[in-house]
JSON list of C-alpha atoms in Angstrom, two decimals:
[
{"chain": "F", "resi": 1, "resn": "UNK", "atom": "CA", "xyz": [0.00, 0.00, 0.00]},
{"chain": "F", "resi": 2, "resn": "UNK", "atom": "CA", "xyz": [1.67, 2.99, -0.97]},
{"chain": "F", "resi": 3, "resn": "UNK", "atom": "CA", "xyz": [2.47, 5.36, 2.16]},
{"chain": "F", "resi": 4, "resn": "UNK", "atom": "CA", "xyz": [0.52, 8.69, 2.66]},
{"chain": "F", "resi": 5, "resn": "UNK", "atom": "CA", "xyz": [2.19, 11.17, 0.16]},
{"chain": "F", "resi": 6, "resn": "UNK", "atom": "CA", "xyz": [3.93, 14.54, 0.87]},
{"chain": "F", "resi": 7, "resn": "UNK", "atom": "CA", "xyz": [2.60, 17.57, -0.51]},
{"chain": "F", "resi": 8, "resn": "UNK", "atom": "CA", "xyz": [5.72, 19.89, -0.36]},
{"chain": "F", "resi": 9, "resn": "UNK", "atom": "CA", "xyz": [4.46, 22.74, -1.51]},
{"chain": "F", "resi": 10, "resn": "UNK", "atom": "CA", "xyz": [7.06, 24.37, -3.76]},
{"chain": "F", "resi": 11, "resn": "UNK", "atom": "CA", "xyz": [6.55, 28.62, -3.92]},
{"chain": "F", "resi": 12, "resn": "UNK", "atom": "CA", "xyz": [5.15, 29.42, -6.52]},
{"chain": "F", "resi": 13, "resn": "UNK", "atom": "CA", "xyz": [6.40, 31.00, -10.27]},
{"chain": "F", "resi": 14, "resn": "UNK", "atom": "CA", "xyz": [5.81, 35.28, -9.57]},
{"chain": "F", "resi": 15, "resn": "UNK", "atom": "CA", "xyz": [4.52, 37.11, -12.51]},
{"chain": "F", "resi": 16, "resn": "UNK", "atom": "CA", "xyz": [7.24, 38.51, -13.35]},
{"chain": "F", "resi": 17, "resn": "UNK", "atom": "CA", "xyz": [4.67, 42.04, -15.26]},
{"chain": "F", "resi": 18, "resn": "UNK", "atom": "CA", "xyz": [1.60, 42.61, -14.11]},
{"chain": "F", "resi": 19, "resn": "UNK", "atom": "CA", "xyz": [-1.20, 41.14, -17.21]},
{"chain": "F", "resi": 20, "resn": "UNK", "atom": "CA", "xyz": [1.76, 39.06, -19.03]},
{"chain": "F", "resi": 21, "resn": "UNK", "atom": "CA", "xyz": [0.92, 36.02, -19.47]},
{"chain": "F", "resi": 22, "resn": "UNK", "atom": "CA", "xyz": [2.44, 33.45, -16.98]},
{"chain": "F", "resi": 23, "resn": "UNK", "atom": "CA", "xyz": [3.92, 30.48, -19.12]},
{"chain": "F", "resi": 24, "resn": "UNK", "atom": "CA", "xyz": [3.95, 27.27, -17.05]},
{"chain": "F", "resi": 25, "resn": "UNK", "atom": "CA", "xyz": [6.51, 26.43, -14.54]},
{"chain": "F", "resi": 26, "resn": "UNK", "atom": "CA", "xyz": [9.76, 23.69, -15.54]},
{"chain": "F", "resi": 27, "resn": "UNK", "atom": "CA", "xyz": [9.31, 20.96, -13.69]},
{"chain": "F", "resi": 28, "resn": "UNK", "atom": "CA", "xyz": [12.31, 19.16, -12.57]},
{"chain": "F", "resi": 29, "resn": "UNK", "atom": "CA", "xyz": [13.00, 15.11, -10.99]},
{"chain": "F", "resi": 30, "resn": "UNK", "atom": "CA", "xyz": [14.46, 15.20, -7.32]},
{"chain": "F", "resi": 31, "resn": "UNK", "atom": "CA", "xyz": [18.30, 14.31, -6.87]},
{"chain": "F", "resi": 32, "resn": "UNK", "atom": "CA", "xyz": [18.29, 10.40, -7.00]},
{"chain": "F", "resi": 33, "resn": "UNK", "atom": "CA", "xyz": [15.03, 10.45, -9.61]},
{"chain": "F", "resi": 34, "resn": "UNK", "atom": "CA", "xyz": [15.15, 10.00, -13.76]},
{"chain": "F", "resi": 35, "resn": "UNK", "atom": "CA", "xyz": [11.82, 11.38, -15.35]},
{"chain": "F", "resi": 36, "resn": "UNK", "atom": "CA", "xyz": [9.17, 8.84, -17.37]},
{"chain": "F", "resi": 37, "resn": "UNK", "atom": "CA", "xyz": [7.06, 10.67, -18.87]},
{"chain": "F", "resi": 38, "resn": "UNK", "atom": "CA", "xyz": [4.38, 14.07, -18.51]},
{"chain": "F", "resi": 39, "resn": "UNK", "atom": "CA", "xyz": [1.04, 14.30, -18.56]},
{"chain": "F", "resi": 40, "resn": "UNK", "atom": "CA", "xyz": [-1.36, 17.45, -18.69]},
{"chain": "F", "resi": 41, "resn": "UNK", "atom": "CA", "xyz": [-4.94, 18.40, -19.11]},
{"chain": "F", "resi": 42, "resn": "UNK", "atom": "CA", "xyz": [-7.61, 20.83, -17.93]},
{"chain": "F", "resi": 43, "resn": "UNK", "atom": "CA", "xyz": [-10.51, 19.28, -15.39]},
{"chain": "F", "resi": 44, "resn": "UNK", "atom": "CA", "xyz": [-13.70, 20.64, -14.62]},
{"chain": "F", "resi": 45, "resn": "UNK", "atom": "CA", "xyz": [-16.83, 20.05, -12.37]},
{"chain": "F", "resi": 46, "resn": "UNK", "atom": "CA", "xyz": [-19.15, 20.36, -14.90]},
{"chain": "F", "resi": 47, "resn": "UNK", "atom": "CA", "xyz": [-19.42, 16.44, -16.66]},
{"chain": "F", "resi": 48, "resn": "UNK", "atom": "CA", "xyz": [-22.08, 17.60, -19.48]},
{"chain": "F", "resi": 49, "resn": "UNK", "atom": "CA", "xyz": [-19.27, 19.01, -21.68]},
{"chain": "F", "resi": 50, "resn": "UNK", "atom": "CA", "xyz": [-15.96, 18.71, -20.28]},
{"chain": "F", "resi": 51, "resn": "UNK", "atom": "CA", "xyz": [-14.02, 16.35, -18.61]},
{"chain": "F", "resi": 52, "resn": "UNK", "atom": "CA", "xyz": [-13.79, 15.59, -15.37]},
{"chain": "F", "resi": 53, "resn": "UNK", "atom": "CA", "xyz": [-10.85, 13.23, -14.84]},
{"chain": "F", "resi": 54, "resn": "UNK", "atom": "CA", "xyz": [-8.21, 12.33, -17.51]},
{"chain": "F", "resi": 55, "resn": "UNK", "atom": "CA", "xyz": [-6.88, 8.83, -17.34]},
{"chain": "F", "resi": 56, "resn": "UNK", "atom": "CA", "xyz": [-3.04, 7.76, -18.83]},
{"chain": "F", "resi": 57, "resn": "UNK", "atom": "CA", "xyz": [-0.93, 4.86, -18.72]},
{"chain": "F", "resi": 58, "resn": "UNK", "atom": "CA", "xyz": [3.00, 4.38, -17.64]},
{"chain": "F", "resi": 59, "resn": "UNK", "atom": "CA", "xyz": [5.44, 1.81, -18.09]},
{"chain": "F", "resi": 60, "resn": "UNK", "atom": "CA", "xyz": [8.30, 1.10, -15.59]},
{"chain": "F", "resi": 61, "resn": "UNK", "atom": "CA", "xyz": [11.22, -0.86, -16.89]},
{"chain": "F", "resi": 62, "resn": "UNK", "atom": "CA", "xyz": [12.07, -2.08, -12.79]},
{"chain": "F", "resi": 63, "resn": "UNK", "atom": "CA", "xyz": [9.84, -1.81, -9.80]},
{"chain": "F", "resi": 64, "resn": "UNK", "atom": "CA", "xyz": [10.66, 1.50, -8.96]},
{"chain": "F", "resi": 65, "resn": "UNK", "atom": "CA", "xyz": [9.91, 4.51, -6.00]},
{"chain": "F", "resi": 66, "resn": "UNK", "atom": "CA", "xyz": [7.68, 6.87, -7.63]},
{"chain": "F", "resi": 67, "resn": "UNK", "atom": "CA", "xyz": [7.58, 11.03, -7.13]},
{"chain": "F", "resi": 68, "resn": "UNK", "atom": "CA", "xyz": [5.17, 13.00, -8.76]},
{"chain": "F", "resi": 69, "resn": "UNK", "atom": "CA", "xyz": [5.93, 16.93, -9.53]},
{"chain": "F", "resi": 70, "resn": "UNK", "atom": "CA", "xyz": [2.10, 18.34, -9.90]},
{"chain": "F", "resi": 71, "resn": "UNK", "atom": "CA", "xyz": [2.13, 21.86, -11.74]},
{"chain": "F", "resi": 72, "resn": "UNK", "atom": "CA", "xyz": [-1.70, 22.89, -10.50]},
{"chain": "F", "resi": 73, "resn": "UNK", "atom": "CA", "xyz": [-2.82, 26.21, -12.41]},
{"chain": "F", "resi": 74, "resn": "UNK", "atom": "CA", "xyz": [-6.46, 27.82, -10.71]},
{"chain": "F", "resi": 75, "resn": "UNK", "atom": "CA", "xyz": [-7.70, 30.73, -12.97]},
{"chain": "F", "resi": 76, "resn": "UNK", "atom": "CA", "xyz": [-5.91, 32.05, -15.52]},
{"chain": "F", "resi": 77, "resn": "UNK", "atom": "CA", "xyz": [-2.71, 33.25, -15.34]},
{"chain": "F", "resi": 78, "resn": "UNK", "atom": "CA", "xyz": [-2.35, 32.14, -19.05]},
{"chain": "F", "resi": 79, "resn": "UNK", "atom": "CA", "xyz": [-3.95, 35.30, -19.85]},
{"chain": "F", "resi": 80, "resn": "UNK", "atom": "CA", "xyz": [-2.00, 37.49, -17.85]},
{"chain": "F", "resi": 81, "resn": "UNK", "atom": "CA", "xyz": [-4.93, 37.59, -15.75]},
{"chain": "F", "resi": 82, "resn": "UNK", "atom": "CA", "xyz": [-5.69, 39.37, -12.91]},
{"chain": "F", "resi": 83, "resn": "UNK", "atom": "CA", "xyz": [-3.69, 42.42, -14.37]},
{"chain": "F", "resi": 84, "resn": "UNK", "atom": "CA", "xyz": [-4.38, 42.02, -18.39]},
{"chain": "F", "resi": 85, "resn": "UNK", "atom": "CA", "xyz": [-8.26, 42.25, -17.97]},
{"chain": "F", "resi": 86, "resn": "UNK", "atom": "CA", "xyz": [-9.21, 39.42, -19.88]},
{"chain": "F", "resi": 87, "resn": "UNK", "atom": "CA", "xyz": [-12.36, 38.45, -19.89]},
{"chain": "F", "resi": 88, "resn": "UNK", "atom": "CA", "xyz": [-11.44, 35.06, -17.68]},
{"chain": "F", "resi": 89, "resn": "UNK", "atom": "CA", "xyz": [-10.10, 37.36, -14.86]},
{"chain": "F", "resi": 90, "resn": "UNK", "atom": "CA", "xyz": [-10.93, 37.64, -11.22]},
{"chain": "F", "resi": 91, "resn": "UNK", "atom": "CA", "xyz": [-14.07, 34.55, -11.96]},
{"chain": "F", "resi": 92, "resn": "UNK", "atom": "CA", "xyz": [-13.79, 33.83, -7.95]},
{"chain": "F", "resi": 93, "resn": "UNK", "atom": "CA", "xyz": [-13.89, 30.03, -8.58]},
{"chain": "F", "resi": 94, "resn": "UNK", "atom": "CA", "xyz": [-13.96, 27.94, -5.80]},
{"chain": "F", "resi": 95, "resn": "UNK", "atom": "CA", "xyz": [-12.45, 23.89, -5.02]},
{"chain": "F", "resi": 96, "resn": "UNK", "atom": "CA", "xyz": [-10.23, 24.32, -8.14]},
{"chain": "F", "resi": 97, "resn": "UNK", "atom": "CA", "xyz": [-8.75, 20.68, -6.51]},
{"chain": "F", "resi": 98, "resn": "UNK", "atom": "CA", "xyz": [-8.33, 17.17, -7.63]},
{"chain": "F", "resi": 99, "resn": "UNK", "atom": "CA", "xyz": [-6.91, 13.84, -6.56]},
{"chain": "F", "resi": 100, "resn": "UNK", "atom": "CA", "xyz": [-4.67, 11.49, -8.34]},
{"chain": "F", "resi": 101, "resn": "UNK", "atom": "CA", "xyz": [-4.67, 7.82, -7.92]},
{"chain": "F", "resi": 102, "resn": "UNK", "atom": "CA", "xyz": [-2.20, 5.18, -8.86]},
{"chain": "F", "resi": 103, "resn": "UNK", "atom": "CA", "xyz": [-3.75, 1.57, -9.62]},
{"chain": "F", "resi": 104, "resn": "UNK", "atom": "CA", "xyz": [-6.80, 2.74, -8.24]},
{"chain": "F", "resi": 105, "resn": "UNK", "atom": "CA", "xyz": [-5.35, 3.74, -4.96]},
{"chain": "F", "resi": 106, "resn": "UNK", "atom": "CA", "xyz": [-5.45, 7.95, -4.11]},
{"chain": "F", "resi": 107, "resn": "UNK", "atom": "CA", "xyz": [-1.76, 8.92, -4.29]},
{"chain": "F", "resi": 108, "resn": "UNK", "atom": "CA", "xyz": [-2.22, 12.76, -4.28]},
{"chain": "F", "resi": 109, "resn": "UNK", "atom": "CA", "xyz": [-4.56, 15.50, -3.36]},
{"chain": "F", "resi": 110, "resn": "UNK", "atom": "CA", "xyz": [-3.97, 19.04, -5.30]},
{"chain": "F", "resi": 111, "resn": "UNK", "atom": "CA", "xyz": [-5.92, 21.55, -2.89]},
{"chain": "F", "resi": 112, "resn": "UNK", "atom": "CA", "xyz": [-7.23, 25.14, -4.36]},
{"chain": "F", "resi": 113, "resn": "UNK", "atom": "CA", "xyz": [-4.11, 27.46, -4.10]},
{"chain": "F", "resi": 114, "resn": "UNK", "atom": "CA", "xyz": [-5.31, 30.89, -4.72]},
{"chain": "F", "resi": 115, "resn": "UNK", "atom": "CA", "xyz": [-6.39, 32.66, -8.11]},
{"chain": "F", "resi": 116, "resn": "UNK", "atom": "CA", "xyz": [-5.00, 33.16, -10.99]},
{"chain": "F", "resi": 117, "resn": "UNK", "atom": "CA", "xyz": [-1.65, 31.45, -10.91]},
{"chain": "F", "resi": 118, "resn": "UNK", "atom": "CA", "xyz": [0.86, 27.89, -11.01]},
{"chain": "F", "resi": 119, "resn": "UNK", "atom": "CA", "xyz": [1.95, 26.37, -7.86]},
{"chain": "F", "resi": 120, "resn": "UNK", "atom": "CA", "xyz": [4.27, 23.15, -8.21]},
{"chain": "F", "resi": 121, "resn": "UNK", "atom": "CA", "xyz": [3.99, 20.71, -5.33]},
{"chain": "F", "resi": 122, "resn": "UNK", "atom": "CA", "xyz": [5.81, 17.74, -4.69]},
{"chain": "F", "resi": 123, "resn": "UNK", "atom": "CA", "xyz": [4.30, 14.27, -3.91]},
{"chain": "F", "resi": 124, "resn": "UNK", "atom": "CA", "xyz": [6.61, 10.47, -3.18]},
{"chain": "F", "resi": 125, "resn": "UNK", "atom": "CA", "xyz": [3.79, 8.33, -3.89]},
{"chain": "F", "resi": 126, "resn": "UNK", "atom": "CA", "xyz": [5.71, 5.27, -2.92]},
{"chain": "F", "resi": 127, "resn": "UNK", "atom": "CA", "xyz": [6.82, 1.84, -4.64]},
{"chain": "F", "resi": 128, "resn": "UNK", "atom": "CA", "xyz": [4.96, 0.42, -7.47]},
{"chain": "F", "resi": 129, "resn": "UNK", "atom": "CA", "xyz": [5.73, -3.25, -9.98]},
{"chain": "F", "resi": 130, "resn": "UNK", "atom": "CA", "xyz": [7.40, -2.96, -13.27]},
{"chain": "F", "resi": 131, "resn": "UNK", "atom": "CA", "xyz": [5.36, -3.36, -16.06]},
{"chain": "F", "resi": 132, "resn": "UNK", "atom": "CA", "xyz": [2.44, -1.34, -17.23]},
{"chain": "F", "resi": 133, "resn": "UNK", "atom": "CA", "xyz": [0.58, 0.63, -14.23]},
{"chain": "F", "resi": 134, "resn": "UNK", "atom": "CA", "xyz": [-2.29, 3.22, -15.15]},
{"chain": "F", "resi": 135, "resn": "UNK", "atom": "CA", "xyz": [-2.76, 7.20, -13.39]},
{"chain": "F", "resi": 136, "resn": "UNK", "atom": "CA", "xyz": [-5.59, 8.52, -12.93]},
{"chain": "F", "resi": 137, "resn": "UNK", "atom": "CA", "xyz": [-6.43, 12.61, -12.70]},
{"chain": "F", "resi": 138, "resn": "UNK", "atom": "CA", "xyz": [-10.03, 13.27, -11.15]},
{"chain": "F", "resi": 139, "resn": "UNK", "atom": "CA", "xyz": [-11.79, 16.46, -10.47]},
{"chain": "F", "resi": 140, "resn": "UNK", "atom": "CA", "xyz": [-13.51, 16.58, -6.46]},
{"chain": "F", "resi": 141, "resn": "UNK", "atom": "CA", "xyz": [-16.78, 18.20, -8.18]},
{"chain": "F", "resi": 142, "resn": "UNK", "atom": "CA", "xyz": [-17.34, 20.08, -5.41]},
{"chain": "F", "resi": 143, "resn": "UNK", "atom": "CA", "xyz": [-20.35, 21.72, -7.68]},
{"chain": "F", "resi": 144, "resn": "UNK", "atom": "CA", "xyz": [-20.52, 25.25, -5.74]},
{"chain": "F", "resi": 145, "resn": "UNK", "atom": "CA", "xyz": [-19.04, 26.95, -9.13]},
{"chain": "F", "resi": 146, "resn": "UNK", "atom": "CA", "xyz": [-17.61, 25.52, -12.66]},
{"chain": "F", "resi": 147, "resn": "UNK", "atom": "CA", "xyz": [-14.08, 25.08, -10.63]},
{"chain": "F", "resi": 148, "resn": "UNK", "atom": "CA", "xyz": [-12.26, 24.17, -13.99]},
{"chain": "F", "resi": 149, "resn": "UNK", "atom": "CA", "xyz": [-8.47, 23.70, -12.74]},
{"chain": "F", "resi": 150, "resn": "UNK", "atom": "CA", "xyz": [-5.87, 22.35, -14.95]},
{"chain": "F", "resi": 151, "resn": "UNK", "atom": "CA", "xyz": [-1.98, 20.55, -14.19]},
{"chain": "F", "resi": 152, "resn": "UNK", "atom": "CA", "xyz": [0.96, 19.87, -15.92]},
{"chain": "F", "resi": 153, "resn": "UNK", "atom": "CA", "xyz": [2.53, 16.90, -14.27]},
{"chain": "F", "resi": 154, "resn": "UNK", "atom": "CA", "xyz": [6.48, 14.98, -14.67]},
{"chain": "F", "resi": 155, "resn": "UNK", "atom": "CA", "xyz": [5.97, 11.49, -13.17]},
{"chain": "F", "resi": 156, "resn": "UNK", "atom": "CA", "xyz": [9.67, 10.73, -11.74]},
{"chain": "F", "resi": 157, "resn": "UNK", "atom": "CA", "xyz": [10.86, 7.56, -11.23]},
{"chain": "F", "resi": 158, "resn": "UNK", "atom": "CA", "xyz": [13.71, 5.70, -9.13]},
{"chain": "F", "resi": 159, "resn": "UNK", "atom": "CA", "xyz": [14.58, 2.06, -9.42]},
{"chain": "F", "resi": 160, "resn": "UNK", "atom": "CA", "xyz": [14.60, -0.01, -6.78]},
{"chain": "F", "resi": 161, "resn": "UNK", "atom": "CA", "xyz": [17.70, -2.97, -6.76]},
{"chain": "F", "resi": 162, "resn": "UNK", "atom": "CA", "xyz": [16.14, -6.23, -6.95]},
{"chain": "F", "resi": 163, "resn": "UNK", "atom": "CA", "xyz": [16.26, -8.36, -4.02]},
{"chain": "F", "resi": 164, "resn": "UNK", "atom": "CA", "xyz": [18.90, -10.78, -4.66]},
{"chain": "F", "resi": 165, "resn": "UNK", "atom": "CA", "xyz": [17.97, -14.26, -4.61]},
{"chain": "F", "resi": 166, "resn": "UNK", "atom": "CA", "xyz": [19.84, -16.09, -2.06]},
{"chain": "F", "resi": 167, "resn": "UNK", "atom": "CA", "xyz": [21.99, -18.77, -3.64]},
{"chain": "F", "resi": 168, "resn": "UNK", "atom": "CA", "xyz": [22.29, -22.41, -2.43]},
{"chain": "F", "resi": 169, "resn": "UNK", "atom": "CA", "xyz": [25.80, -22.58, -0.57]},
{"chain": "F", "resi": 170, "resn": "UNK", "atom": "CA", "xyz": [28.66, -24.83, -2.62]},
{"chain": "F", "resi": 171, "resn": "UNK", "atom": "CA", "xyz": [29.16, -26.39, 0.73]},
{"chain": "F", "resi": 172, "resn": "UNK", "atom": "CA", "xyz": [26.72, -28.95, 0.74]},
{"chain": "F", "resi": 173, "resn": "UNK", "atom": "CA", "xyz": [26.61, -29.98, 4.06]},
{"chain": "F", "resi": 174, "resn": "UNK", "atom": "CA", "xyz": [27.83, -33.67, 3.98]},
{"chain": "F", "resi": 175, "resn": "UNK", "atom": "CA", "xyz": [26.65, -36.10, 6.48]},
{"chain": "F", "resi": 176, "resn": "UNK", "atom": "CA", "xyz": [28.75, -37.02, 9.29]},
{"chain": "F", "resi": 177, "resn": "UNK", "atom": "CA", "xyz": [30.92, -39.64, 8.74]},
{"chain": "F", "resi": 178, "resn": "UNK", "atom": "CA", "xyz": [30.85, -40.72, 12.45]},
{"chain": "F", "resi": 179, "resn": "UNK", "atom": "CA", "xyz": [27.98, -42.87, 11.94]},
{"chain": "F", "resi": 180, "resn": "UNK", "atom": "CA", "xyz": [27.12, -44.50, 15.09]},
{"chain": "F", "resi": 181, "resn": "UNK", "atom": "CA", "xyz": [28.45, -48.33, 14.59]},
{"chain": "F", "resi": 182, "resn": "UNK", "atom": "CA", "xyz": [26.51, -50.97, 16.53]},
{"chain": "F", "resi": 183, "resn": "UNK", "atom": "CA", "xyz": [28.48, -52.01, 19.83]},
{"chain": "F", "resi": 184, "resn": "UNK", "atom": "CA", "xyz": [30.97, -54.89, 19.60]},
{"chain": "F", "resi": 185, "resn": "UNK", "atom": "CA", "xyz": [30.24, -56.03, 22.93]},
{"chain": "F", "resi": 186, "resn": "UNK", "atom": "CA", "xyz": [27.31, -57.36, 21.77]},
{"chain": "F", "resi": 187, "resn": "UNK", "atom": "CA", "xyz": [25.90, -59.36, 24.37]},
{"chain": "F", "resi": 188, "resn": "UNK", "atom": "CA", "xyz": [26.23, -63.31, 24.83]},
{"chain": "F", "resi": 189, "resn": "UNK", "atom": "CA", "xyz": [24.16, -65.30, 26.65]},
{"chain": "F", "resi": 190, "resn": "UNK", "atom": "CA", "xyz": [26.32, -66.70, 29.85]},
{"chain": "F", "resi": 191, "resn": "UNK", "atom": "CA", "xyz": [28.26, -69.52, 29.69]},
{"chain": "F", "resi": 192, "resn": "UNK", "atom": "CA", "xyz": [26.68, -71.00, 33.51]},
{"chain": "F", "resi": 193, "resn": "UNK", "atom": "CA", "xyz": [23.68, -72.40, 31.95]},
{"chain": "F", "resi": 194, "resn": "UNK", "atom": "CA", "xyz": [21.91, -73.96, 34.99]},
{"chain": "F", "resi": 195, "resn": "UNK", "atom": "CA", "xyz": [22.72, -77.71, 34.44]},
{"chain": "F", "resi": 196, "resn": "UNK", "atom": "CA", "xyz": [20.38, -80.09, 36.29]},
{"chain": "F", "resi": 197, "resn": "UNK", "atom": "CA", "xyz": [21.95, -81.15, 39.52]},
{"chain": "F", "resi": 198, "resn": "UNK", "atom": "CA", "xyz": [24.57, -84.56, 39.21]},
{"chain": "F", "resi": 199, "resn": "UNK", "atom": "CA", "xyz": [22.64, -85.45, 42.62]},
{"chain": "F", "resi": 200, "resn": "UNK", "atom": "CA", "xyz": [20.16, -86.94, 41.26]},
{"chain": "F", "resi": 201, "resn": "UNK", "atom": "CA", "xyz": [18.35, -88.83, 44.40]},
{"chain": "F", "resi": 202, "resn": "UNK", "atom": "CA", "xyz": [18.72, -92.84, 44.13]},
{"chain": "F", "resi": 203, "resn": "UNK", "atom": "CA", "xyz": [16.51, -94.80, 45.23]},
{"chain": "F", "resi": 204, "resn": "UNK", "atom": "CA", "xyz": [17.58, -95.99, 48.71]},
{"chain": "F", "resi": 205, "resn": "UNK", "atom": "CA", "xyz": [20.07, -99.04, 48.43]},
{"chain": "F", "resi": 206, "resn": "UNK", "atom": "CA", "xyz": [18.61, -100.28, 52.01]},
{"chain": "F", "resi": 207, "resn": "UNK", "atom": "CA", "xyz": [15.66, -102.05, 50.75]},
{"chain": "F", "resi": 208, "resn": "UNK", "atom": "CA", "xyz": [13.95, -103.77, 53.78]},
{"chain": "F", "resi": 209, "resn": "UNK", "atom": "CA", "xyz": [14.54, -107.84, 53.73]},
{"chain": "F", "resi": 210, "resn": "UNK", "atom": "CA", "xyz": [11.93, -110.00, 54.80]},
{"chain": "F", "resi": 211, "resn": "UNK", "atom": "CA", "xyz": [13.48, -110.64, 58.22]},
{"chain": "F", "resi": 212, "resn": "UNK", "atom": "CA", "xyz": [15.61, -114.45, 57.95]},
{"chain": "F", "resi": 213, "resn": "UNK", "atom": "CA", "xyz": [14.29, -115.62, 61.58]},
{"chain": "F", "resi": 214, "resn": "UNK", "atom": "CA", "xyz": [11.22, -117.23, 60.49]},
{"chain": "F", "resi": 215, "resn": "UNK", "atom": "CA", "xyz": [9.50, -118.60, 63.35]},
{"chain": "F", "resi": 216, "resn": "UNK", "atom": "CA", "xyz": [9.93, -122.47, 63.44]},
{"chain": "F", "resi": 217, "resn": "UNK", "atom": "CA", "xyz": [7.19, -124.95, 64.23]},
{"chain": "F", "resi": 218, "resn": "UNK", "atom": "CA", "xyz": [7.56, -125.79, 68.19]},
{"chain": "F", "resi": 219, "resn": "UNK", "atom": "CA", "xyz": [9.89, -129.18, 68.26]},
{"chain": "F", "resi": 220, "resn": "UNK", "atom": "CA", "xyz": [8.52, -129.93, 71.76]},
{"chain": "F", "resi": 221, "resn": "UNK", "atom": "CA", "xyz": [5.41, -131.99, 69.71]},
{"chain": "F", "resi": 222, "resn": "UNK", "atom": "CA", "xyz": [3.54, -133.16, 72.59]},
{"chain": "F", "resi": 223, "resn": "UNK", "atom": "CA", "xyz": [4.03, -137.05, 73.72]},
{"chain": "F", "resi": 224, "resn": "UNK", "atom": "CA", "xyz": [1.07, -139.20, 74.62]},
{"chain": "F", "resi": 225, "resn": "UNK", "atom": "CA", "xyz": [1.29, -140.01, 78.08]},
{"chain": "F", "resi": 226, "resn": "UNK", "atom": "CA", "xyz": [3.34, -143.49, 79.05]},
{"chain": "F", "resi": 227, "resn": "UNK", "atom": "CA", "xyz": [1.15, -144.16, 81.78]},
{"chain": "F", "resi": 228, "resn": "UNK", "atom": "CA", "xyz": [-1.38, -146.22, 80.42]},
{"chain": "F", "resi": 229, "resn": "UNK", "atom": "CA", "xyz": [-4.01, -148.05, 82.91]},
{"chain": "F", "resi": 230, "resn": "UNK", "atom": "CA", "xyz": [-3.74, -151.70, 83.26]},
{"chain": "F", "resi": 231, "resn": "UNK", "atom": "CA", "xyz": [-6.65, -153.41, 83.59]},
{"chain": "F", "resi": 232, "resn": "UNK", "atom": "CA", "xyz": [-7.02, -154.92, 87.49]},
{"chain": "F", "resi": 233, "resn": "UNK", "atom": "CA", "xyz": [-5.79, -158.46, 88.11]},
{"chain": "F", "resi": 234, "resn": "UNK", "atom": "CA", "xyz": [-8.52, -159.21, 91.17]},
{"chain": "F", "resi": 235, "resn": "UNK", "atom": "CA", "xyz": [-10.94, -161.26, 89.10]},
{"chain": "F", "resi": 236, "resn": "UNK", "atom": "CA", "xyz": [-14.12, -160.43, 90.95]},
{"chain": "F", "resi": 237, "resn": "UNK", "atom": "CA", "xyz": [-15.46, -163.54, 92.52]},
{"chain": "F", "resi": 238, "resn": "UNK", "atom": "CA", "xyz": [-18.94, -164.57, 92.04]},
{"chain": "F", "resi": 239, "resn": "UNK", "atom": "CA", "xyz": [-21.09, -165.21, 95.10]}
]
């Protein structure tokens, strides 16, 4: 967005004899500034049979800071006026003003300076692309009077260095050749595997034997007595 422009006012051109016509002032390109081009018209209020803004177009060769010098002339000192006594003398118009605008955007205002004479006034209407851009003079139609104004103006123009383009550096950066190797340590699974214990239990040796003192049958076998009754030897006697 361009920034808000400067008016500088610069003093005006003096009559140099009273009703000579005033010829229009040289317009010169600050220090640091090459001119483009000029434009110049004469703007009214009235829309039914004049004009009330002039459009042009410019071409930049670079991107480029513009200034505009703005010659603004409000009655007529073309006709020596207010001493000559021409009939377009001391006419009292009123808002003899106008804005400029830049791709559509208002650059400039050129207030009502007086009667009868130039004023020159100095605007930096900021940074604009290379390439074709279009201007645009337009009338404020305040409509109190027929306000006709008209402006010589030397669009200046001062190139701006293109931003240089950062280049890749030649260094590439190369990857580190430190790579991280994989430990030699690595780590083995111990060498004291648990081995199942030598002492294994065995069966107990001391099996229980049938004891060896079998009881023996009694040898005492009991003898049938020896004392065997004898019959009596008294025969009874009969009676």
């Amino acid at each position: 967005v361009p920034p808000t422009p400067t008016n500088t006012p610069v003093p005006p051109t003096p009559t140099p004899i009273p009703g000579t016509p005033v010829p229009p002032p040289q317009l010169t390109c600050p220090a640091g500034y090459a001119p483009v081009t000029t434009f110049s018209g004469e703007m009214y209020v009235d829309d039914v049979f004049w004009e009330t803004q002039d459009g042009y177009s410019f071409n930049l060769p670079q991107t480029s800071n513009i200034n505009l010098q703005v010659a603004s002339m409000v009655g007529h000192p073309d006709d020596g006026c207010p001493g000559s006594g021409a009939g377009t003398c001391n006419q009292g118009q009123l808002h003899e003003e106008f804005n400029i605008l830049i791709e559509g955007s208002n650059v400039a205002f050129v207030p009502d300076h007086g009667e009868d004479r130039w004023q020159v006034f100095s605007f930096d209407v900021g940074m604009f692309m290379a390439g074709m851009n279009d201007i645009l003079f337009a009338h404020t139609r305040n409509p109190s009077s027929p306000n006709s104004v008209s402006y010589i103006t030397l669009l200046c123009a001062q190139a701006v260095p293109p931003t240089a383009t950062p280049v890749p550096p030649t260094n590439t950066p190369v990857p580190p050749t430190n790579t991280p190797v994989p430990p030699t340590n690595t780590p083995v699974p111990p060498t004291n595997t648990p081995v199942p214990p030598t002492n294994t239990p065995v069966p107990p040796t001391n099996t229980p034997v049938p004891p060896t003192n079998t009881p023996e049958p009694p040898t005492n076998t009991p003898e049938p007595p020896t004392n065997t009754p004898e019959p009596p030897t008294a025969t009874p006697n009969p009676s």
